[in-house]
CSV table of N, CA and C in Angstrom, one decimal:
chain,number,residue,atom,x,y,z
A,1,SER,N,5.6,-19.5,-47.6
A,1,SER,CA,5.6,-18.2,-48.2
A,1,SER,C,4.9,-17.2,-47.3
A,2,MET,N,5.1,-15.9,-47.6
A,2,MET,CA,4.5,-14.8,-46.8
A,2,MET,C,3.0,-14.9,-47.0
A,3,GLU,N,2.6,-15.2,-48.2
A,3,GLU,CA,1.1,-15.3,-48.5
A,3,GLU,C,0.4,-16.3,-47.6
A,4,THR,N,1.0,-17.5,-47.5
A,4,THR,CA,0.5,-18.5,-46.6
A,4,THR,C,0.4,-18.1,-45.2
A,5,THR,N,1.5,-17.4,-44.7
A,5,THR,CA,1.6,-16.9,-43.4
A,5,THR,C,0.5,-15.8,-43.1
A,6,GLN,N,0.2,-15.0,-44.1
A,6,GLN,CA,-0.8,-14.0,-44.0
A,6,GLN,C,-2.2,-14.6,-43.9
A,7,LYS,N,-2.4,-15.6,-44.7
A,7,LYS,CA,-3.7,-16.4,-44.7
A,7,LYS,C,-3.8,-17.0,-43.3
A,8,LEU,N,-2.8,-17.6,-42.8
A,8,LEU,CA,-2.8,-18.2,-41.4
A,8,LEU,C,-3.2,-17.2,-40.4
A,9,VAL,N,-2.6,-16.0,-40.4
A,9,VAL,CA,-2.9,-14.9,-39.5
A,9,VAL,C,-4.4,-14.6,-39.6
A,10,SER,N,-4.9,-14.5,-40.8
A,10,SER,CA,-6.3,-14.2,-41.0
A,10,SER,C,-7.2,-15.3,-40.5
A,11,THR,N,-6.8,-16.5,-40.7
A,11,THR,CA,-7.6,-17.6,-40.2
A,11,THR,C,-7.6,-17.6,-38.7
A,12,ILE,N,-6.5,-17.4,-38.0
A,12,ILE,CA,-6.4,-17.4,-36.6
A,12,ILE,C,-7.3,-16.3,-36.0
A,13,THR,N,-7.2,-15.1,-36.7
A,13,THR,CA,-8.0,-13.9,-36.3
A,13,THR,C,-9.5,-14.2,-36.4
A,14,SER,N,-9.9,-14.9,-37.5
A,14,SER,CA,-11.3,-15.2,-37.6
A,14,SER,C,-11.8,-16.2,-36.6
A,15,ILE,N,-10.9,-17.1,-36.2
A,15,ILE,CA,-11.3,-18.1,-35.2
A,15,ILE,C,-11.4,-17.5,-33.8
A,16,THR,N,-10.5,-16.7,-33.4
A,16,THR,CA,-10.4,-16.2,-32.0
A,16,THR,C,-10.9,-14.8,-31.9
A,17,ASN,N,-11.1,-14.0,-33.0
A,17,ASN,CA,-11.4,-12.6,-32.9
A,17,ASN,C,-10.3,-11.8,-32.3
A,18,LEU,N,-9.1,-12.4,-32.2
A,18,LEU,CA,-7.9,-11.7,-31.7
A,18,LEU,C,-6.8,-12.0,-32.7
A,19,ARG,N,-6.1,-10.9,-33.2
A,19,ARG,CA,-5.0,-11.0,-34.1
A,19,ARG,C,-3.8,-11.5,-33.4
A,20,PRO,N,-3.1,-12.5,-33.9
A,20,PRO,CA,-1.8,-12.9,-33.3
A,20,PRO,C,-0.8,-11.7,-33.2
A,21,LYS,N,-0.1,-11.7,-32.1
A,21,LYS,CA,1.0,-10.6,-32.0
A,21,LYS,C,2.3,-11.2,-32.6
A,22,ILE,N,2.9,-10.5,-33.5
A,22,ILE,CA,4.1,-11.0,-34.1
A,22,ILE,C,5.2,-10.0,-33.8
A,23,LEU,N,6.3,-10.5,-33.1
A,23,LEU,CA,7.5,-9.6,-32.9
A,23,LEU,C,8.5,-10.0,-33.9
A,24,ASN,N,9.1,-9.0,-34.5
A,24,ASN,CA,10.1,-9.3,-35.6
A,24,ASN,C,11.5,-8.9,-35.0
A,25,ARG,N,12.5,-9.4,-35.7
A,25,ARG,CA,13.9,-8.9,-35.5
A,25,ARG,C,14.6,-9.0,-36.8
A,26,THR,N,15.5,-8.1,-37.0
A,26,THR,CA,16.2,-8.1,-38.3
A,26,THR,C,17.6,-8.8,-38.1
A,27,ILE,N,17.8,-9.6,-39.1
A,27,ILE,CA,19.1,-10.3,-39.1
A,27,ILE,C,19.8,-10.0,-40.5
A,28,THR,N,21.1,-10.2,-40.5
A,28,THR,CA,21.8,-10.1,-41.8
A,28,THR,C,22.0,-11.4,-42.4
A,29,ARG,N,21.5,-11.6,-43.6
A,29,ARG,CA,21.7,-12.9,-44.3
A,29,ARG,C,23.2,-13.1,-44.8
A,30,PRO,N,23.6,-14.3,-45.1
A,30,PRO,CA,25.0,-14.5,-45.5
A,30,PRO,C,25.3,-13.7,-46.8
A,31,ASN,N,24.3,-13.3,-47.6
A,31,ASN,CA,24.6,-12.5,-48.8
A,31,ASN,C,24.7,-11.0,-48.4
A,32,GLY,N,24.6,-10.7,-47.1
A,32,GLY,CA,24.7,-9.3,-46.7
A,32,GLY,C,23.4,-8.5,-46.6
A,33,LYS,N,22.3,-9.1,-47.1
A,33,LYS,CA,21.0,-8.5,-47.1
A,33,LYS,C,20.3,-8.7,-45.8
A,34,PRO,N,19.8,-7.6,-45.3
A,34,PRO,CA,19.0,-7.8,-44.0
A,34,PRO,C,17.6,-8.4,-44.3
A,35,ILE,N,17.2,-9.2,-43.3
A,35,ILE,CA,15.8,-9.8,-43.5
A,35,ILE,C,15.1,-9.7,-42.1
A,36,SER,N,13.8,-9.5,-42.2
A,36,SER,CA,13.1,-9.5,-40.9
A,36,SER,C,12.5,-10.9,-40.7
A,37,ILE,N,12.8,-11.4,-39.5
A,37,ILE,CA,12.3,-12.7,-39.1
A,37,ILE,C,11.5,-12.6,-37.9
A,38,TYR,N,10.6,-13.6,-37.6
A,38,TYR,CA,9.8,-13.5,-36.4
A,38,TYR,C,10.7,-14.0,-35.2
A,39,SER,N,10.6,-13.2,-34.1
A,39,SER,CA,11.3,-13.7,-32.9
A,39,SER,C,10.3,-14.3,-31.9
A,40,LYS,N,9.0,-13.9,-32.0
A,40,LYS,CA,8.0,-14.5,-31.2
A,40,LYS,C,6.6,-14.2,-31.8
A,41,VAL,N,5.7,-15.2,-31.7
A,41,VAL,CA,4.3,-15.1,-32.1
A,41,VAL,C,3.5,-15.4,-30.8
A,42,THR,N,2.5,-14.6,-30.5
A,42,THR,CA,1.6,-14.8,-29.4
A,42,THR,C,0.2,-15.0,-29.9
A,43,ILE,N,-0.4,-16.1,-29.5
A,43,ILE,CA,-1.8,-16.4,-29.9
A,43,ILE,C,-2.6,-16.5,-28.6
A,44,ARG,N,-3.8,-15.8,-28.6
A,44,ARG,CA,-4.7,-15.9,-27.5
A,44,ARG,C,-6.0,-16.5,-28.0
A,45,ALA,N,-6.5,-17.5,-27.3
A,45,ALA,CA,-7.8,-18.2,-27.6
A,45,ALA,C,-8.7,-18.0,-26.4
A,46,ASN,N,-10.0,-18.0,-26.7
A,46,ASN,CA,-11.0,-17.8,-25.6
A,46,ASN,C,-11.4,-19.1,-25.0
A,47,ASN,N,-11.1,-20.2,-25.6
A,47,ASN,CA,-11.4,-21.6,-25.1
A,47,ASN,C,-10.7,-22.6,-25.8
A,48,SER,N,-10.7,-23.9,-25.3
A,48,SER,CA,-9.9,-25.0,-25.9
A,48,SER,C,-10.4,-25.3,-27.3
A,49,ASP,N,-11.7,-25.2,-27.6
A,49,ASP,CA,-12.2,-25.5,-28.9
A,49,ASP,C,-11.6,-24.5,-30.0
A,50,GLU,N,-11.5,-23.3,-29.6
A,50,GLU,CA,-10.9,-22.3,-30.5
A,50,GLU,C,-9.4,-22.6,-30.7
A,51,LEU,N,-8.7,-23.0,-29.6
A,51,LEU,CA,-7.3,-23.3,-29.7
A,51,LEU,C,-7.1,-24.5,-30.5
A,52,ASN,N,-8.0,-25.5,-30.4
A,52,ASN,CA,-7.9,-26.7,-31.2
A,52,ASN,C,-8.1,-26.4,-32.7
A,53,SER,N,-9.0,-25.5,-33.0
A,53,SER,CA,-9.2,-25.0,-34.4
A,53,SER,C,-7.9,-24.3,-34.9
A,54,VAL,N,-7.4,-23.5,-34.1
A,54,VAL,CA,-6.1,-22.7,-34.4
A,54,VAL,C,-5.0,-23.8,-34.7
A,55,ASP,N,-4.9,-24.7,-33.8
A,55,ASP,CA,-3.9,-25.8,-33.9
A,55,ASP,C,-4.0,-26.5,-35.2
A,56,ARG,N,-5.2,-26.9,-35.6
A,56,ARG,CA,-5.4,-27.6,-36.9
A,56,ARG,C,-5.0,-26.7,-38.1
A,57,ALA,N,-5.3,-25.4,-38.0
A,57,ALA,CA,-4.9,-24.4,-39.1
A,57,ALA,C,-3.3,-24.3,-39.1
A,58,VAL,N,-2.7,-24.3,-38.0
A,58,VAL,CA,-1.2,-24.2,-37.9
A,58,VAL,C,-0.6,-25.5,-38.5
A,59,GLN,N,-1.1,-26.6,-38.0
A,59,GLN,CA,-0.6,-27.9,-38.5
A,59,GLN,C,-0.7,-28.1,-40.0
A,60,ALA,N,-1.8,-27.5,-40.6
A,60,ALA,CA,-2.1,-27.6,-42.0
A,60,ALA,C,-1.0,-26.9,-42.8
A,61,VAL,N,-0.5,-25.8,-42.3
A,61,VAL,CA,0.5,-25.1,-43.0
A,61,VAL,C,1.9,-25.6,-42.8
A,62,MET,N,2.0,-26.6,-41.9
A,62,MET,CA,3.3,-27.2,-41.6
A,62,MET,C,3.5,-28.5,-42.4
A,63,LEU,N,2.5,-28.9,-43.1
A,63,LEU,CA,2.5,-30.2,-43.8
A,63,LEU,C,3.6,-30.2,-44.9
A,64,PRO,N,4.4,-31.2,-44.9
A,64,PRO,CA,5.5,-31.3,-46.0
A,64,PRO,C,4.9,-31.8,-47.3
A,65,LEU,N,5.7,-31.6,-48.3
A,65,LEU,CA,5.4,-32.2,-49.6
A,65,LEU,C,5.9,-33.6,-49.6
A,66,PRO,N,5.1,-34.6,-50.2
A,66,PRO,CA,5.6,-36.0,-50.2
A,66,PRO,C,7.0,-36.0,-50.9
A,67,LYS,N,7.8,-36.9,-50.4
A,67,LYS,CA,9.2,-37.1,-50.8
A,67,LYS,C,9.3,-37.3,-52.3
A,68,ASP,N,8.4,-38.1,-52.9
A,68,ASP,CA,8.5,-38.3,-54.4
A,68,ASP,C,8.2,-37.1,-55.2
A,69,GLU,N,7.3,-36.2,-54.6
A,69,GLU,CA,7.0,-34.9,-55.3
A,69,GLU,C,8.2,-34.0,-55.3
A,70,ILE,N,8.9,-34.0,-54.1
A,70,ILE,CA,10.1,-33.2,-54.0
A,70,ILE,C,11.2,-33.7,-55.0
A,71,GLU,N,11.3,-35.0,-55.0
A,71,GLU,CA,12.3,-35.6,-56.0
A,71,GLU,C,12.0,-35.2,-57.4
A,72,LYS,N,10.7,-35.2,-57.8
A,72,LYS,CA,10.3,-34.8,-59.2
A,72,LYS,C,10.8,-33.3,-59.4
A,73,LYS,N,10.5,-32.5,-58.4
A,73,LYS,CA,10.9,-31.0,-58.6
A,73,LYS,C,12.4,-30.9,-58.7
A,74,LEU,N,13.2,-31.7,-57.9
A,74,LEU,CA,14.6,-31.6,-58.0
A,74,LEU,C,15.2,-32.2,-59.3
A,75,ILE,N,14.5,-33.2,-59.8
A,75,ILE,CA,14.9,-33.8,-61.1
A,75,ILE,C,14.7,-32.7,-62.2
A,76,LEU,N,13.5,-32.0,-62.1
A,76,LEU,CA,13.3,-31.0,-63.1
A,76,LEU,C,14.3,-29.9,-63.0
A,77,LEU,N,14.7,-29.5,-61.7
A,77,LEU,CA,15.8,-28.5,-61.5
A,77,LEU,C,17.1,-29.0,-62.2
A,78,SER,N,17.4,-30.3,-62.0
A,78,SER,CA,18.7,-30.8,-62.5
A,78,SER,C,18.7,-30.8,-64.0
A,79,ILE,N,17.5,-30.9,-64.6
A,79,ILE,CA,17.4,-30.8,-66.1
A,79,ILE,C,17.6,-29.4,-66.6
A,80,LYS,N,17.0,-28.5,-65.8
A,80,LYS,CA,17.1,-27.0,-66.1
A,80,LYS,C,18.5,-26.4,-66.0
A,81,VAL,N,19.2,-26.9,-65.0
A,81,VAL,CA,20.6,-26.3,-64.8
A,81,VAL,C,21.6,-27.3,-65.3
A,82,THR,N,22.9,-26.9,-65.4
A,82,THR,CA,23.9,-27.8,-65.7
A,82,THR,C,24.3,-28.7,-64.5
A,83,ALA,N,24.4,-29.9,-64.7
A,83,ALA,CA,24.7,-30.8,-63.6
A,83,ALA,C,26.1,-30.9,-63.2
A,84,THR,N,27.0,-30.0,-63.6
A,84,THR,CA,28.4,-29.9,-63.4
A,84,THR,C,29.1,-31.3,-63.6
A,85,ASN,N,30.0,-31.6,-62.7
A,85,ASN,CA,30.7,-32.9,-62.9
A,85,ASN,C,30.0,-34.1,-62.2
A,86,HIS,N,28.8,-33.9,-61.8
A,86,HIS,CA,28.1,-35.1,-61.2
A,86,HIS,C,27.8,-36.1,-62.3
A,87,ASN,N,28.1,-37.4,-61.9
A,87,ASN,CA,27.6,-38.4,-62.8
A,87,ASN,C,26.2,-38.7,-62.4
A,88,ALA,N,25.5,-39.5,-63.2
A,88,ALA,CA,24.1,-39.8,-63.0
A,88,ALA,C,23.8,-40.4,-61.6
A,89,GLU,N,24.7,-41.3,-61.2
A,89,GLU,CA,24.5,-41.9,-59.8
A,89,GLU,C,24.7,-40.9,-58.7
A,90,ASP,N,25.7,-40.0,-58.8
A,90,ASP,CA,25.9,-39.0,-57.8
A,90,ASP,C,24.7,-38.1,-57.7
A,91,LEU,N,24.2,-37.7,-58.9
A,91,LEU,CA,23.1,-36.8,-58.9
A,91,LEU,C,21.8,-37.4,-58.3
A,92,LYS,N,21.6,-38.7,-58.6
A,92,LYS,CA,20.5,-39.4,-58.1
A,92,LYS,C,20.5,-39.5,-56.6
A,93,LEU,N,21.7,-39.8,-56.0
A,93,LEU,CA,21.9,-39.8,-54.6
A,93,LEU,C,21.7,-38.4,-53.9
A,94,LYS,N,22.2,-37.4,-54.6
A,94,LYS,CA,22.1,-36.0,-54.1
A,94,LYS,C,20.6,-35.6,-54.1
A,95,ILE,N,19.9,-36.0,-55.1
A,95,ILE,CA,18.4,-35.7,-55.2
A,95,ILE,C,17.7,-36.4,-54.0
A,96,LYS,N,18.0,-37.6,-53.8
A,96,LYS,CA,17.3,-38.4,-52.7
A,96,LYS,C,17.7,-37.8,-51.4
A,97,LEU,N,18.9,-37.4,-51.2
A,97,LEU,CA,19.3,-36.8,-49.9
A,97,LEU,C,18.7,-35.4,-49.7
A,98,TYR,N,18.7,-34.6,-50.7
A,98,TYR,CA,18.0,-33.2,-50.6
A,98,TYR,C,16.5,-33.4,-50.4
A,99,ALA,N,15.9,-34.4,-51.0
A,99,ALA,CA,14.5,-34.6,-50.8
A,99,ALA,C,14.2,-35.0,-49.4
A,100,SER,N,15.0,-35.8,-48.8
A,100,SER,CA,14.8,-36.2,-47.4
A,100,SER,C,14.9,-35.0,-46.4
A,101,TYR,N,15.8,-34.0,-46.8
A,101,TYR,CA,16.0,-32.8,-46.0
A,101,TYR,C,14.8,-31.9,-46.2
A,102,LEU,N,14.4,-31.7,-47.5
A,102,LEU,CA,13.3,-30.8,-47.8
A,102,LEU,C,12.0,-31.3,-47.3
A,103,GLU,N,11.9,-32.6,-47.1
A,103,GLU,CA,10.6,-33.2,-46.5
A,103,GLU,C,10.4,-32.8,-45.1
A,104,GLU,N,11.4,-32.2,-44.4
A,104,GLU,CA,11.2,-31.7,-43.1
A,104,GLU,C,10.7,-30.3,-43.0
A,105,HIS,N,10.4,-29.7,-44.2
A,105,HIS,CA,9.9,-28.3,-44.3
A,105,HIS,C,8.5,-28.3,-44.8
A,106,PRO,N,7.7,-27.2,-44.5
A,106,PRO,CA,6.4,-27.1,-45.1
A,106,PRO,C,6.4,-27.1,-46.6
A,107,ALA,N,5.4,-27.7,-47.2
A,107,ALA,CA,5.3,-27.9,-48.7
A,107,ALA,C,5.5,-26.6,-49.4
A,108,ASP,N,4.8,-25.5,-49.1
A,108,ASP,CA,4.9,-24.3,-49.9
A,108,ASP,C,6.3,-23.7,-49.8
A,109,ILE,N,6.9,-23.8,-48.6
A,109,ILE,CA,8.3,-23.3,-48.4
A,109,ILE,C,9.3,-24.1,-49.2
A,110,ALA,N,9.2,-25.4,-49.2
A,110,ALA,CA,10.1,-26.3,-50.0
A,110,ALA,C,10.0,-25.9,-51.5
A,111,LEU,N,8.7,-25.8,-52.0
A,111,LEU,CA,8.5,-25.5,-53.4
A,111,LEU,C,9.1,-24.1,-53.7
A,112,GLN,N,8.8,-23.1,-52.9
A,112,GLN,CA,9.3,-21.8,-53.1
A,112,GLN,C,10.9,-21.8,-53.2
A,113,VAL,N,11.5,-22.5,-52.3
A,113,VAL,CA,13.0,-22.5,-52.2
A,113,VAL,C,13.6,-23.2,-53.4
A,114,ILE,N,13.0,-24.3,-53.8
A,114,ILE,CA,13.5,-25.1,-54.9
A,114,ILE,C,13.5,-24.1,-56.2
A,115,GLU,N,12.4,-23.4,-56.3
A,115,GLU,CA,12.2,-22.5,-57.5
A,115,GLU,C,13.2,-21.3,-57.4
A,116,LEU,N,13.3,-20.7,-56.2
A,116,LEU,CA,14.2,-19.6,-55.9
A,116,LEU,C,15.6,-20.0,-56.2
A,117,VAL,N,16.1,-21.1,-55.6
A,117,VAL,CA,17.5,-21.5,-55.8
A,117,VAL,C,17.7,-21.9,-57.2
A,118,GLY,N,16.8,-22.6,-57.8
A,118,GLY,CA,16.9,-23.0,-59.2
A,118,GLY,C,17.0,-21.8,-60.2
A,119,ASN,N,16.3,-20.7,-59.9
A,119,ASN,CA,16.4,-19.6,-60.8
A,119,ASN,C,17.6,-18.8,-60.6
A,120,ASN,N,18.4,-19.0,-59.6
A,120,ASN,CA,19.6,-18.3,-59.3
A,120,ASN,C,20.9,-19.1,-59.5
A,121,GLU,N,20.7,-20.3,-60.0
A,121,GLU,CA,21.9,-21.1,-60.2
A,121,GLU,C,22.1,-21.6,-61.6
A,122,GLU,N,23.4,-21.6,-62.0
A,122,GLU,CA,23.7,-22.1,-63.3
A,122,GLU,C,24.0,-23.6,-63.2
A,123,TRP,N,24.5,-24.1,-62.1
A,123,TRP,CA,24.9,-25.5,-61.8
A,123,TRP,C,23.9,-26.0,-60.8
A,124,PHE,N,23.9,-27.4,-60.7
A,124,PHE,CA,23.1,-28.0,-59.7
A,124,PHE,C,23.6,-27.5,-58.3
A,125,PRO,N,22.7,-26.9,-57.5
A,125,PRO,CA,23.2,-26.2,-56.3
A,125,PRO,C,23.6,-27.2,-55.2
A,126,SER,N,24.5,-26.6,-54.3
A,126,SER,CA,24.9,-27.3,-53.1
A,126,SER,C,23.8,-27.2,-52.1
A,127,TRP,N,23.8,-28.1,-51.1
A,127,TRP,CA,22.7,-28.1,-50.1
A,127,TRP,C,22.7,-26.7,-49.4
A,128,SER,N,23.8,-26.1,-49.2
A,128,SER,CA,23.9,-24.8,-48.4
A,128,SER,C,23.0,-23.7,-49.1
A,129,LYS,N,22.9,-23.8,-50.4
A,129,LYS,CA,22.1,-22.8,-51.1
A,129,LYS,C,20.6,-22.9,-50.7
A,130,PHE,N,20.2,-24.2,-50.6
A,130,PHE,CA,18.8,-24.4,-50.1
A,130,PHE,C,18.6,-24.0,-48.7
A,131,GLU,N,19.6,-24.4,-47.8
A,131,GLU,CA,19.5,-24.2,-46.4
A,131,GLU,C,19.4,-22.7,-46.1
A,132,LYS,N,20.2,-21.9,-46.8
A,132,LYS,CA,20.2,-20.4,-46.5
A,132,LYS,C,18.8,-19.8,-46.7
A,133,GLU,N,18.0,-20.4,-47.6
A,133,GLU,CA,16.7,-19.9,-47.9
A,133,GLU,C,15.6,-20.6,-47.0
A,134,LEU,N,15.9,-21.8,-46.6
A,134,LEU,CA,14.9,-22.6,-45.9
A,134,LEU,C,14.7,-22.2,-44.4
A,135,TRP,N,15.9,-22.1,-43.8
A,135,TRP,CA,15.9,-22.1,-42.3
A,135,TRP,C,15.0,-21.0,-41.7
A,136,TRP,N,15.1,-19.8,-42.2
A,136,TRP,CA,14.4,-18.6,-41.6
A,136,TRP,C,12.9,-18.7,-42.0
A,137,ARG,N,12.6,-19.2,-43.2
A,137,ARG,CA,11.2,-19.3,-43.6
A,137,ARG,C,10.5,-20.3,-42.7
A,138,THR,N,11.2,-21.5,-42.5
A,138,THR,CA,10.6,-22.5,-41.6
A,138,THR,C,10.6,-22.1,-40.2
A,139,ALA,N,11.6,-21.3,-39.7
A,139,ALA,CA,11.6,-20.8,-38.3
A,139,ALA,C,10.4,-19.9,-38.1
A,140,ASN,N,10.1,-19.0,-39.1
A,140,ASN,CA,9.0,-18.1,-38.9
A,140,ASN,C,7.7,-18.9,-38.7
A,141,ARG,N,7.5,-20.0,-39.5
A,141,ARG,CA,6.3,-20.8,-39.4
A,141,ARG,C,6.3,-21.6,-38.1
A,142,LYS,N,7.4,-22.0,-37.6
A,142,LYS,CA,7.5,-22.8,-36.3
A,142,LYS,C,7.1,-21.9,-35.2
A,143,CYS,N,7.3,-20.6,-35.3
A,143,CYS,CA,6.8,-19.7,-34.2
A,143,CYS,C,5.4,-19.8,-33.9
A,144,PHE,N,4.6,-20.2,-34.9
A,144,PHE,CA,3.1,-20.4,-34.7
A,144,PHE,C,2.9,-21.7,-34.0
A,145,VAL,N,3.6,-22.7,-34.2
A,145,VAL,CA,3.5,-24.0,-33.5
A,145,VAL,C,3.9,-23.7,-32.0
A,146,ASP,N,4.9,-23.0,-31.8
A,146,ASP,CA,5.3,-22.6,-30.4
A,146,ASP,C,4.2,-21.8,-29.7
A,147,ALA,N,3.6,-20.9,-30.5
A,147,ALA,CA,2.6,-20.0,-29.9
A,147,ALA,C,1.4,-20.8,-29.5
A,148,VAL,N,1.0,-21.8,-30.3
A,148,VAL,CA,-0.1,-22.7,-29.9
A,148,VAL,C,0.2,-23.5,-28.6
A,149,ASN,N,1.4,-24.0,-28.6
A,149,ASN,CA,1.8,-24.8,-27.4
A,149,ASN,C,1.9,-23.9,-26.1
A,150,THR,N,2.4,-22.7,-26.3
A,150,THR,CA,2.5,-21.8,-25.2
A,150,THR,C,1.0,-21.4,-24.7
A,151,GLU,N,0.1,-21.2,-25.6
A,151,GLU,CA,-1.2,-20.8,-25.3
A,151,GLU,C,-1.9,-22.0,-24.6
A,152,ARG,N,-1.6,-23.2,-25.0
A,152,ARG,CA,-2.2,-24.4,-24.4
A,152,ARG,C,-1.8,-24.5,-22.9
A,153,ILE,N,-0.5,-24.2,-22.7
A,153,ILE,CA,0.0,-24.3,-21.3
A,153,ILE,C,-0.7,-23.1,-20.5
A,154,ARG,N,-0.7,-21.9,-21.0
A,154,ARG,CA,-1.3,-20.8,-20.3
A,154,ARG,C,-2.8,-21.1,-19.9
A,155,MET,N,-3.6,-21.7,-20.9
A,155,MET,CA,-5.0,-22.0,-20.6
A,155,MET,C,-5.1,-23.1,-19.5
A,156,ARG,N,-4.2,-24.1,-19.6
A,156,ARG,CA,-4.2,-25.2,-18.5
A,156,ARG,C,-3.9,-24.6,-17.1
A,157,ASN,N,-3.0,-23.6,-17.1
A,157,ASN,CA,-2.7,-23.0,-15.8
A,157,ASN,C,-3.8,-22.1,-15.3
A,158,LEU,N,-4.7,-21.7,-16.1
A,158,LEU,CA,-5.9,-20.9,-15.7
A,158,LEU,C,-7.0,-21.7,-15.1
A,159,GLN,N,-7.0,-23.0,-15.4
A,159,GLN,CA,-8.0,-23.9,-14.9
A,159,GLN,C,-7.9,-24.2,-13.4
């Protein structure tokens, strides 16, 4: 979520005394609405201890929700919406499959997207509904992982 990203920016700034630089670009989502996504994040650290602290902060916001927690949320979603023509076995398989995909995304993003998609659907949603909301949120977060790796390489080259 944006809130988590803002907290991460504040944490990085407090560790390094330098605010990360974030470059945005606007894309048009499949629903026709424009959205601003990160094209690049730049982090500067003064030493490797600082960078290691930044790395821990970034890794903490990348942690996924445990698969069984995701499955519980998807089961709740399936109860809330109409399960269409899915029989119980199909739905169980779909929930397990979706949970394995959602497990690859940061916990807060997975929860936010499950709620968002669930609030906008009358029927149990197809995976594409989740994917449309997940990819750009996770891509924004991954920019911070890339920034840490880039800064680590830059610091090594200075030695």
